[in-house]
């Protein structure tokens, strides 16, 4: 249920042993089970960040709802932006089973104490961006999120199963949108290539998190990333390293881009027979850190937009709360 | 801003959906809403965007009375030690095992 | 006119009856398209994320209605224009939506007021169309009436909530209703096209649902402790392509990408 009271740890050692036993057996942890504080905190942080990313992620595509070039594409984009709102709400609902309040999570987003994925700290400059975002960043999300359908925390896993089913539509429609552009006029094709040039790096770098293996980055970076990932893997929150998933993403995208006749903007991409994977330029830690910075126009703009919508709506939410309080009183009066 | 008007601050409602005929209502998650009508509308928009669901319930989360985890054993331990409630406890009705049972 | 009915004619110059029906379909399609476009402007700016979801759901249904109506209008008027030709290549003066649909969103209360007026009208008129002599339009009316009935629940609930909420919300809603109400009469206007369609028994006139609409919105408004606005004037012009100045930017935005890529396929 939504507001759990944590089970009192009568015997902390026994509780921890029981928790680890469940994790080892691949069972899910449910809201009223005892869980280590670190596990709860890591989940709240990860689920909230994911929820915030869905909500902030509505903005770049939402900006094109009024300009979609056909009524079919307009309907599809509406359905997609709607799903993003829905995914944010599923995830806030899951986070609340851990004893946090979604109002506090939204406050944290609005006031910079929690973040959304930096992927969306980039502008959607043309119509083709809506296709590139869906194909590449949602494609990355599906690869990232598919293992989370089996994550150890039950409500999160169940929310993610819903999310993943719906994300599959997002990727397909994005690819379909790009294909239409690639089969269109030279100007449409040019717009498609430009969008891919701008969205490839945000997808490949930012959707998967920092490098966390030696293969993915320099030793120092890898060590930093690996420490975080180790914990999440041990608890069954994560199932794969960031770099494993990143490789899977590149391997998926390269043939798709070839079919579209688009070039992914990384000259190092080539098939490596020995590894059985595509090689690509490792994610540069400094570039990564820079993209995460709050001091870019778009990092500020995304949160400012969200905060402005929230503040503009204050009087509406106050009205709803006042109306509910009044009708509650009336109902009670009639009962008595 | 009043506390109640913070986004996400209204009461929590558990949402139960009968996704298709033949299924019981299943818990699908929760919504925040100021009253039952708003909760149903929010649940409809959130949990029924696909498929052809048959019915939707919302129940105020604080109205759900649940056995607490430290009561787990008194509530549920008894069930574990009564194997004779399961057909597998007994000799099969035919050579083929359970296939000869009337209801299988 | 009860037992035998011919399938709607296709691929030939539009007979007079078809031209009138096409005009009506275009009007209704433009209403749905333009209101849907206005609601799209709310998305990511709504008072809550739940409301972003609710408004986008309504917009999605409206765009769906527009697609059916415009597609058939283009088929019946003899020009063979597609839904996208009609939505993205006509100039301002060729749009025939009511001015109500194009009114800028204003604050949330003004949007609720506009939704209240439109949804009550649309449910009643689509229900009337569901019984009309044209089988395709009747099928559309039956389906669309159910969808708009949910939009009407949304509008009714917010009308009650804002009216019974705080002093601010009640004031904003009253202002929204005052602003919107002069534009409601146009929904029920009857002209030569509608008179011919009604006389031939093809389609009922929206004028026929006016009384029911007045009763229905009065019930909601008085139930919420409000009075029905009694505007001193009524707006008109949309059906003959005479729009508000705010309509130009709305259309420019709607058509911008489509127009930037001549010959584009989407």
XYZ file of C-alpha atoms in Angstrom:
706
model
C 0.000 0.000 0.000
C 1.038 3.555 -0.365
C 2.067 4.597 3.112
C 3.878 1.681 4.661
C 4.963 1.534 8.225
C 8.342 -0.132 8.138
C 8.409 -3.346 10.043
C 10.213 -2.840 13.335
C 13.516 -4.649 13.170
C 13.032 -6.886 16.175
C 16.287 -8.540 15.414
C 18.366 -6.509 12.953
C 20.682 -9.388 12.051
C 17.839 -11.784 11.396
C 16.041 -9.168 9.284
C 19.120 -8.490 7.204
C 19.708 -12.197 6.750
C 16.114 -12.666 5.626
C 16.432 -9.702 3.193
C 19.628 -11.096 1.696
C 18.114 -14.534 1.451
C 15.200 -13.147 -0.587
C 17.542 -11.182 -2.861
C 19.766 -14.240 -3.373
C 16.728 -16.362 -4.246
C 15.645 -13.782 -6.843
C 12.453 -13.058 -4.901
C 11.057 -9.544 -4.855
C 11.181 -7.268 -1.847
C 7.731 -5.886 -1.050
C 6.844 -2.565 0.631
C 6.238 -3.953 4.104
C 9.362 -6.114 4.178
C 12.289 -4.989 6.266
C 14.999 -3.465 4.054
C 18.366 -1.791 4.698
C 18.238 2.006 4.778
C 20.785 2.212 1.973
C 18.587 0.025 -0.242
C 15.563 2.215 0.445
C 17.542 5.413 -0.209
C 19.058 4.113 -3.424
C 15.628 3.066 -4.679
C 13.998 6.373 -3.787
C 16.779 8.255 -5.567
C 16.664 6.070 -8.658
C 12.861 5.892 -8.958
C 12.436 9.622 -8.319
C 15.111 10.517 -10.860
C 13.424 8.239 -13.352
C 9.988 9.767 -12.654
C 11.389 13.302 -12.944
C 13.013 12.380 -16.270
C 9.663 11.273 -17.658
C 8.022 14.527 -16.580
C 10.839 16.755 -17.831
C 11.093 14.564 -20.933
C 7.583 15.682 -21.903
C 8.928 19.150 -22.690
C 11.130 18.753 -25.783
C 8.492 16.682 -27.574
C 5.539 18.521 -26.063
C 6.870 21.672 -27.714
C 6.094 20.086 -31.112
C 2.522 18.982 -30.402
C 1.136 22.145 -31.953
C 3.366 21.853 -35.034
C 3.230 18.149 -35.933
C 3.078 18.074 -39.754
C 0.218 15.586 -40.146
C -2.823 14.752 -38.058
C -1.634 11.164 -37.762
C 1.730 12.296 -36.349
C -0.025 14.741 -34.064
C -2.146 11.927 -32.606
C 0.875 9.671 -32.176
C 2.885 12.413 -30.485
C 0.001 13.235 -28.153
C -0.259 9.571 -27.201
C 3.466 9.468 -26.585
C 3.707 12.618 -24.474
C 0.721 11.318 -22.556
C 2.524 8.051 -21.866
C 5.456 10.026 -20.501
C 3.181 11.797 -18.043
C 1.729 8.378 -17.229
C 5.152 6.821 -16.675
C 6.123 9.638 -14.348
C 2.954 9.033 -12.363
C 3.398 5.214 -12.225
C 6.863 5.794 -10.862
C 5.829 8.401 -8.277
C 3.241 5.864 -7.176
C 5.977 3.209 -6.831
C 8.259 5.616 -4.934
C 5.477 6.362 -2.466
C 5.428 2.725 -1.358
C 8.860 3.454 0.137
C 7.397 5.973 2.543
C 8.146 9.179 0.632
C 5.561 11.670 -0.502
C 5.275 12.613 -4.160
C 4.685 16.232 -3.207
C 8.150 16.216 -1.603
C 9.676 14.574 -4.669
C 8.148 17.234 -6.937
C 9.363 19.958 -4.580
C 12.818 18.446 -4.784
C 12.676 18.558 -8.597
C 11.366 22.124 -8.641
C 14.052 23.341 -6.268
C 17.018 21.498 -7.729
C 17.509 19.017 -4.880
C 16.744 16.155 -7.254
C 17.374 16.010 -10.974
C 15.983 14.601 -14.138
C 18.204 12.890 -16.678
C 20.554 15.395 -18.311
C 19.572 13.894 -21.665
C 16.761 16.408 -21.870
C 19.006 19.378 -21.156
C 19.182 19.679 -24.921
C 16.781 21.578 -27.147
C 14.411 19.957 -29.642
C 15.138 22.276 -32.560
C 13.229 20.690 -35.431
C 10.380 18.267 -36.045
C 12.937 15.526 -36.727
C 14.137 15.884 -33.137
C 10.889 14.303 -31.967
C 11.765 11.277 -34.087
C 15.408 11.172 -33.004
C 14.449 11.485 -29.347
C 11.961 8.642 -29.621
C 14.205 6.370 -31.668
C 17.463 7.033 -29.804
C 16.723 8.152 -26.256
C 13.631 6.001 -25.867
C 15.538 3.196 -27.552
C 18.257 3.665 -24.938
C 15.588 3.774 -22.248
C 14.124 0.455 -23.334
C 17.534 -1.213 -23.156
C 18.206 0.413 -19.813
C 14.813 -0.371 -18.435
C 14.070 -3.865 -19.730
C 16.205 -5.431 -16.963
C 14.412 -3.244 -14.409
C 11.229 -5.241 -15.048
C 13.031 -7.854 -12.918
C 14.497 -5.419 -10.415
C 14.361 -6.637 -6.823
C 11.828 -4.133 -5.495
C 8.310 -5.343 -6.367
C 6.397 -2.079 -6.932
C 9.285 -0.702 -9.040
C 9.458 -3.882 -11.123
C 5.694 -3.833 -11.681
C 5.710 -0.151 -12.682
C 8.595 -0.853 -15.038
C 6.745 -3.712 -16.721
C 3.988 -1.256 -17.579
C 6.512 1.376 -18.683
C 8.464 -1.034 -20.886
C 5.382 -2.309 -22.687
C 4.508 1.256 -23.595
C 8.055 2.383 -24.414
C 8.254 -0.242 -27.134
C 5.614 1.789 -29.002
C 7.667 4.956 -28.522
C 10.764 3.526 -30.166
C 8.859 2.006 -33.059
C 6.987 5.199 -33.821
C 10.227 7.210 -33.590
C 11.948 4.909 -36.044
C 8.904 5.052 -38.298
C 8.912 8.865 -38.169
C 12.609 8.951 -39.117
C 12.018 6.459 -41.917
C 9.290 8.666 -43.368
C 11.705 11.623 -43.340
C 14.502 9.570 -44.900
C 12.198 8.448 -47.689
C 10.953 12.012 -48.230
C 12.479 15.061 -49.864
C 16.221 15.868 -49.602
C 15.315 18.642 -47.141
C 13.445 16.197 -44.908
C 16.363 13.798 -45.025
C 18.777 16.551 -44.114
C 16.598 17.473 -41.137
C 16.643 13.813 -40.017
C 20.445 13.560 -40.220
C 20.895 16.832 -38.332
C 18.669 15.599 -35.513
C 20.585 12.317 -35.238
C 23.863 14.270 -35.156
C 22.611 16.181 -32.126
C 20.812 13.388 -30.213
C 23.302 10.529 -30.576
C 25.666 11.651 -27.819
C 22.932 12.507 -25.280
C 21.494 9.038 -25.845
C 24.697 7.028 -25.772
C 26.352 8.927 -22.942
C 23.652 10.315 -20.704
C 20.951 7.664 -20.872
C 23.273 4.993 -19.484
C 25.091 6.896 -16.770
C 28.846 7.224 -16.314
C 31.272 4.581 -17.521
C 31.579 1.871 -14.867
C 34.005 -0.625 -16.409
C 37.565 -0.339 -17.715
C 36.241 -1.025 -21.176
C 33.958 1.979 -21.035
C 36.265 4.708 -19.780
C 39.602 5.570 -18.212
C 40.618 3.827 -14.993
C 39.667 6.648 -12.618
C 36.226 7.116 -14.149
C 35.629 3.403 -14.233
C 36.545 3.021 -10.577
C 34.119 5.771 -9.543
C 31.278 4.382 -11.607
C 31.987 0.802 -10.633
C 31.661 1.514 -6.907
C 28.102 2.790 -7.352
C 27.104 0.065 -9.774
C 28.510 -2.719 -7.534
C 26.138 -1.801 -4.730
C 23.107 -1.534 -7.014
C 23.981 -4.861 -8.647
C 24.425 -6.612 -5.303
C 20.965 -5.523 -4.219
C 19.405 -6.554 -7.476
C 18.326 -2.971 -8.199
C 20.499 -2.956 -11.298
C 21.076 -6.081 -13.345
C 23.893 -4.965 -15.690
C 26.708 -2.420 -15.698
C 26.151 0.871 -17.511
C 28.757 -0.094 -20.081
C 27.189 -3.477 -20.865
C 23.888 -1.756 -21.595
C 25.582 1.000 -23.581
C 27.239 -1.630 -25.780
C 23.899 -3.357 -26.283
C 22.419 -0.009 -27.374
C 25.161 0.689 -29.910
C 24.845 -2.850 -31.277
C 21.100 -2.300 -31.741
C 21.317 1.147 -33.312
C 24.058 0.722 -35.879
C 22.119 -1.641 -38.191
C 18.959 0.426 -37.727
C 20.780 3.596 -38.784
C 22.190 1.744 -41.779
C 18.709 0.716 -42.861
C 17.596 4.345 -42.626
C 20.670 5.484 -44.547
C 21.634 7.801 -41.688
C 25.131 8.206 -40.296
C 25.700 7.971 -36.552
C 28.098 10.802 -35.663
C 30.940 8.657 -34.348
C 33.735 7.856 -36.820
C 35.014 5.104 -34.521
C 31.933 2.937 -35.020
C 32.928 -0.317 -36.744
C 32.182 -3.994 -36.332
C 34.706 -5.845 -34.171
C 34.698 -9.455 -35.246
C 36.740 -10.576 -32.266
C 34.460 -9.050 -29.642
C 31.293 -9.707 -31.602
C 30.269 -6.095 -30.942
C 30.505 -2.706 -32.571
C 33.421 -0.559 -31.361
C 32.632 3.068 -30.601
C 34.300 6.080 -28.994
C 34.358 5.608 -25.213
C 32.355 8.179 -23.320
C 34.654 10.964 -22.248
C 34.207 11.680 -18.553
C 34.736 15.427 -18.905
C 32.172 15.694 -21.686
C 29.853 13.676 -19.539
C 30.355 15.885 -16.478
C 29.917 19.003 -18.561
C 26.612 17.810 -19.951
C 25.425 17.135 -16.412
C 26.156 20.686 -15.324
C 23.269 22.816 -14.144
C 24.638 25.967 -15.711
C 23.417 25.598 -19.237
C 20.461 27.391 -20.708
C 18.503 24.174 -21.148
C 19.243 22.668 -17.759
C 17.814 25.811 -16.193
C 15.002 26.179 -18.703
C 13.578 22.676 -18.209
C 13.246 23.096 -14.455
C 12.066 26.699 -14.789
C 9.307 25.586 -17.194
C 8.205 22.858 -14.799
C 8.269 25.243 -11.830
C 6.333 27.923 -13.723
C 3.600 25.441 -14.674
C 3.443 24.314 -11.061
C 3.252 27.860 -9.710
C 0.657 28.950 -12.286
C -1.442 26.004 -11.151
C -1.255 26.776 -7.445
C -4.651 28.471 -7.312
C -6.245 25.512 -9.096
C -4.807 22.999 -6.645
C -5.802 25.233 -3.730
C -9.326 25.349 -5.114
C -9.452 21.574 -5.445
C -8.224 21.096 -1.882
C -10.733 23.639 -0.519
C -13.571 22.074 -2.495
C -12.714 18.594 -1.227
C -12.522 19.809 2.380
C -15.898 21.502 2.047
C -17.673 18.522 0.449
C -16.100 16.234 3.078
C -17.589 18.412 5.827
C -20.959 18.480 4.108
C -20.976 14.727 3.744
C -20.093 14.296 7.418
C -22.799 16.780 8.417
C -25.383 14.818 6.465
C -24.257 11.550 7.997
C -24.552 12.948 11.514
C 0.841 27.918 -0.769
C -1.351 25.831 1.515
C 0.068 22.400 2.334
C -2.860 20.630 0.673
C -2.294 22.470 -2.610
C 1.231 21.164 -3.139
C 1.186 18.997 -6.225
C 0.843 15.374 -5.150
C -0.301 16.270 -1.631
C -4.005 15.274 -1.915
C -5.189 11.959 -0.524
C -3.783 8.742 -1.914
C -6.121 6.246 -3.578
C -5.353 2.638 -4.464
C -6.485 1.688 -7.950
C -7.978 -1.689 -8.898
C -8.674 -2.602 -12.493
C -10.614 -5.456 -14.077
C -8.657 -5.556 -17.300
C -10.840 -8.107 -19.071
C -13.692 -10.509 -18.543
C -12.906 -13.447 -16.331
C -10.354 -11.617 -14.224
C -10.747 -10.281 -10.710
C -9.988 -6.628 -10.060
C -6.260 -6.334 -9.701
C -4.277 -3.705 -7.834
C -2.408 -1.608 -10.413
C -1.012 1.300 -8.404
C -2.175 4.515 -6.830
C -3.200 8.060 -7.684
C -3.411 11.278 -5.705
C -6.721 13.106 -5.873
C -8.878 15.371 -3.758
C -12.108 13.376 -4.033
C -13.486 10.076 -5.365
C -14.609 11.550 -8.701
C -11.225 13.102 -9.339
C -9.534 9.875 -8.245
C -11.588 7.801 -10.693
C -10.900 10.256 -13.512
C -7.172 10.252 -12.761
C -7.122 6.462 -12.541
C -8.978 6.215 -15.837
C -6.528 8.496 -17.617
C -3.511 6.831 -16.024
C -4.253 3.107 -16.022
C -6.669 2.526 -18.924
C -4.990 4.130 -21.928
C -4.754 0.767 -23.685
C -7.007 -2.242 -24.021
C -10.679 -2.366 -23.240
C -10.952 -2.483 -19.455
C -14.236 -3.444 -17.869
C -14.201 -1.730 -14.529
C -12.189 0.436 -12.222
C -12.244 0.866 -8.437
C -10.529 3.448 -6.299
C -10.183 2.986 -2.545
C -8.671 5.511 -0.200
C -5.280 4.131 0.778
C -5.862 4.895 4.448
C -9.066 2.843 4.337
C -7.144 -0.335 3.530
C -6.683 -2.364 6.681
C -3.796 -4.782 6.344
C -2.099 -7.388 8.484
C 1.254 -5.896 9.464
C 4.504 -7.722 8.738
C 5.176 -8.522 12.385
C 1.817 -10.258 12.460
C 2.846 -12.361 9.480
C 3.359 -15.556 11.417
C 0.155 -15.522 13.479
C -1.805 -14.771 10.325
C -0.262 -16.999 7.741
C 1.994 -19.610 9.366
C -0.895 -22.022 9.926
C -1.440 -22.492 6.206
C 2.083 -23.735 5.659
C 1.677 -26.894 7.716
C -1.503 -28.335 6.287
C -0.332 -30.254 3.234
C -3.558 -32.255 3.215
C -5.315 -29.188 1.773
C -3.577 -29.891 -1.548
C -4.487 -32.725 -3.905
C -0.803 -33.663 -4.390
C -0.791 -34.894 -0.782
C -2.826 -37.937 -1.807
C -2.422 -40.936 -4.082
C -3.347 -40.109 -7.692
C -6.669 -41.394 -8.959
C -5.115 -43.041 -12.006
C -1.723 -44.295 -13.127
C -1.232 -41.044 -15.027
C -1.222 -38.988 -11.861
C -3.477 -35.973 -11.558
C -4.849 -36.303 -15.077
C -7.624 -38.568 -13.831
C -8.969 -35.925 -11.439
C -12.415 -34.762 -12.370
C -11.640 -31.087 -12.409
C -8.336 -31.072 -14.239
C -36.481 6.738 -46.189
C -36.524 3.844 -43.765
C -35.559 0.584 -45.409
C -33.429 1.095 -48.500
C -30.519 3.456 -48.448
C -27.754 3.743 -50.985
C -24.123 3.589 -49.978
C -22.572 7.077 -49.985
C -21.362 7.954 -53.487
C -17.618 8.108 -54.117
C -15.276 9.592 -56.699
C -17.596 11.812 -58.640
C -18.494 15.476 -58.765
C -20.372 16.374 -55.631
C -24.140 16.561 -56.007
C -25.797 19.444 -54.194
C -26.678 17.337 -51.131
C -23.120 16.081 -50.831
C -21.722 19.590 -51.071
C -23.919 20.656 -48.168
C -22.997 17.627 -46.126
C -19.325 18.284 -46.913
C -19.734 21.847 -45.651
C -21.218 20.614 -42.392
C -18.517 17.976 -41.938
C -15.841 20.580 -42.568
C -17.344 22.881 -39.942
C -17.524 20.148 -37.323
C -14.054 18.911 -38.253
C -12.608 22.414 -37.971
C -14.244 22.845 -34.544
C -12.625 19.651 -33.292
C -9.256 20.393 -34.891
C -8.969 23.955 -33.645
C -10.150 23.149 -30.115
C -7.779 20.176 -30.067
C -4.959 22.491 -31.127
C -5.788 24.908 -28.305
C -5.731 22.045 -25.789
C -2.354 20.899 -27.145
C -1.029 24.277 -26.041
C -1.771 23.320 -22.426
C 0.387 20.223 -22.392
C 3.319 20.567 -19.946
C 1.656 23.751 -18.588
C -1.331 22.231 -16.774
C -1.849 22.742 -13.006
C -0.814 19.128 -12.313
C 0.763 16.327 -14.314
C -2.527 14.431 -13.949
C -4.212 17.333 -15.696
C -1.607 17.287 -18.501
C -2.715 13.701 -18.979
C -6.436 14.554 -18.839
C -6.177 17.441 -21.313
C -4.007 15.497 -23.723
C -6.545 12.662 -23.644
C -9.283 15.109 -24.609
C -7.116 16.680 -27.316
C -6.350 13.225 -28.705
C -10.047 12.397 -29.012
C -10.739 15.750 -30.683
C -7.968 15.292 -33.240
C -9.413 11.835 -33.892
C -12.839 13.350 -34.560
C -11.298 15.971 -36.839
C -9.567 13.273 -38.885
C -12.784 11.360 -39.548
C -14.772 14.484 -40.359
C -12.165 16.170 -42.572
C -11.411 12.974 -44.474
C -15.055 12.567 -45.388
C -15.478 16.265 -46.148
C -12.626 16.101 -48.665
C -14.161 13.028 -50.264
C -17.655 14.489 -50.528
C -16.796 17.975 -51.756
C -15.388 16.602 -54.994
C -11.873 18.033 -54.511
C -10.337 14.788 -53.236
C -8.414 16.654 -50.555
C -7.093 14.540 -47.668
C -7.429 15.331 -43.961
C -3.908 16.777 -44.062
C -4.577 18.868 -47.184
C -7.512 20.367 -45.365
C -5.753 20.877 -42.030
C -2.386 22.098 -43.276
C -2.860 23.913 -46.566
C -5.993 26.006 -46.219
C -5.587 29.693 -45.370
C -7.336 31.373 -42.428
C -10.424 32.442 -44.394
C -11.145 28.890 -45.516
C -11.504 27.595 -41.960
C -15.100 27.362 -40.786
C -14.804 26.603 -37.071
C -16.805 28.530 -34.496
C -14.920 31.353 -32.796
C -15.448 29.606 -29.439
C -12.977 26.875 -30.446
C -10.204 29.334 -31.306
C -10.501 31.547 -28.213
C -7.097 31.684 -26.520
C -6.838 29.345 -23.545
C -6.644 32.072 -20.930
C -6.252 30.643 -17.441
C -7.423 27.175 -16.438
C -10.857 28.528 -15.474
C -11.403 30.059 -18.919
C -10.446 26.739 -20.482
C -12.899 24.931 -18.203
C -15.634 27.414 -19.167
C -14.936 26.837 -22.874
C -14.905 23.058 -22.334
C -18.190 23.232 -20.446
C -19.911 25.040 -23.294
C -18.432 22.901 -26.058
C -18.742 19.464 -24.450
C -22.409 19.878 -23.521
C -23.149 21.016 -27.060
C -21.052 18.270 -28.666
C -22.630 15.431 -26.673
C -26.130 16.609 -27.557
C -25.414 17.272 -31.213
C -23.390 14.098 -31.779
C -26.181 12.105 -30.132
C -28.601 13.742 -32.551
C -26.281 12.877 -35.455
C -26.203 9.273 -34.247
C -29.829 9.048 -35.330
C -29.371 10.780 -38.687
C -30.102 9.319 -42.115
C -26.465 9.206 -43.227
C -25.080 5.894 -41.924
C -21.420 6.972 -41.853
C -22.175 10.175 -39.996
C -24.555 8.314 -37.673
C -21.822 5.828 -36.772
C -19.402 8.676 -36.145
C -21.959 10.508 -33.979
C -22.578 7.444 -31.837
C -18.883 6.852 -31.220
C -17.898 10.475 -30.731
C -20.798 11.199 -28.363
C -19.450 8.583 -25.944
C -15.971 10.100 -26.008
C -17.208 13.649 -25.567
C -19.413 12.472 -22.694
C -16.220 11.778 -20.761
C -14.909 15.253 -21.644
C -18.190 16.608 -20.320
C -17.658 14.821 -16.989
C -14.247 16.470 -16.800
C -15.710 19.919 -17.503
C -18.586 19.436 -15.045
C -16.258 18.271 -12.289
C -13.913 21.233 -12.721
C -16.844 23.639 -12.896
C -18.091 22.374 -9.515
C -14.583 22.319 -8.082
C -13.570 25.826 -9.127
C -16.966 27.290 -8.226
C -16.889 25.648 -4.795
C -13.156 26.024 -4.206
C -11.652 29.331 -3.107
C -12.833 32.911 -3.638
C -10.116 33.255 -6.280
C -11.132 30.174 -8.227
C -14.820 31.143 -8.120
C -13.991 34.627 -9.394
C -11.767 33.306 -12.168
C -14.430 30.846 -13.251
C -17.098 33.566 -13.340
C -14.759 35.691 -15.462
C -14.078 32.734 -17.733
C -17.783 32.068 -18.213
C -18.469 35.753 -18.921
C -15.701 35.773 -21.502
C -16.789 32.586 -23.249
C -20.570 32.870 -23.207
C -21.029 35.429 -26.017
C -19.352 32.863 -28.292
C -21.752 30.001 -27.511
C -24.664 31.161 -29.694
C -22.661 30.463 -32.843
C -22.708 26.731 -32.068
C -26.450 26.685 -32.801
C -26.520 28.984 -35.811
C -28.578 27.824 -38.738
C -27.919 28.984 -42.290
C -29.063 27.979 -45.770
C -26.777 24.916 -45.782
C -28.238 23.561 -42.576
C -31.782 24.421 -43.599
C -31.365 22.415 -46.823
C -29.843 19.467 -44.960
C -32.604 19.535 -42.385
C -35.326 19.920 -44.987
C -34.010 16.953 -46.973
C -34.045 14.903 -43.786
C -30.328 14.144 -44.030
C -29.023 15.711 -40.833
C -30.626 17.386 -37.822
C -29.776 21.012 -37.158
C -27.690 22.060 -34.144
C -30.409 24.622 -33.481
C -32.522 21.667 -32.380
C -30.330 20.951 -29.358
C -30.128 24.534 -28.145
C -32.879 24.285 -25.516
C -31.485 21.018 -24.158
C -28.026 22.613 -24.015
C -29.331 25.636 -22.137
C -31.048 23.410 -19.588
C -28.000 21.168 -19.177
C -25.442 23.938 -18.642
C -27.878 25.821 -16.387
C -28.185 22.674 -14.238
C -24.431 22.415 -13.865
C -23.930 26.121 -13.240
C -26.757 26.596 -10.751
C -25.820 23.300 -9.087
C -22.364 24.817 -8.576
C -23.886 27.982 -7.107
C -23.249 30.089 -10.227
C -25.617 32.052 -12.395
C -25.838 31.483 -16.130
C -24.178 34.405 -17.900
C -26.535 36.609 -19.890
C -24.230 38.275 -22.394
C -25.366 41.536 -23.975
C -23.942 40.510 -27.347
C -23.189 37.386 -29.362
C -20.241 36.668 -31.611
C -20.498 35.249 -35.107
C -18.406 34.875 -38.260
C -16.452 31.640 -37.872
C -18.704 29.616 -40.147
C -18.010 32.035 -42.997
C -14.280 32.216 -42.286
C -14.272 35.522 -40.413
C -12.058 34.725 -37.450
C -10.461 36.458 -34.493
C -6.985 37.953 -34.907
C -5.686 35.285 -32.547
C -6.602 32.644 -35.107
C -3.779 33.603 -37.506
C -0.953 32.687 -35.113
C -2.764 29.475 -34.121
C -2.960 28.405 -37.753
C 0.594 29.528 -38.546
C 1.859 27.324 -35.738
C -0.313 24.376 -36.769
C 0.851 24.510 -40.378
C 4.450 25.665 -40.012
C 6.350 22.377 -40.454
C 4.009 21.064 -43.101
C 4.426 24.263 -45.116
C 8.218 24.380 -44.660
C 8.610 21.120 -46.568
C 6.689 21.334 -49.838
C 6.104 17.865 -51.223
C 7.093 16.320 -47.913
C 5.742 12.976 -46.798
C 5.165 12.359 -43.126
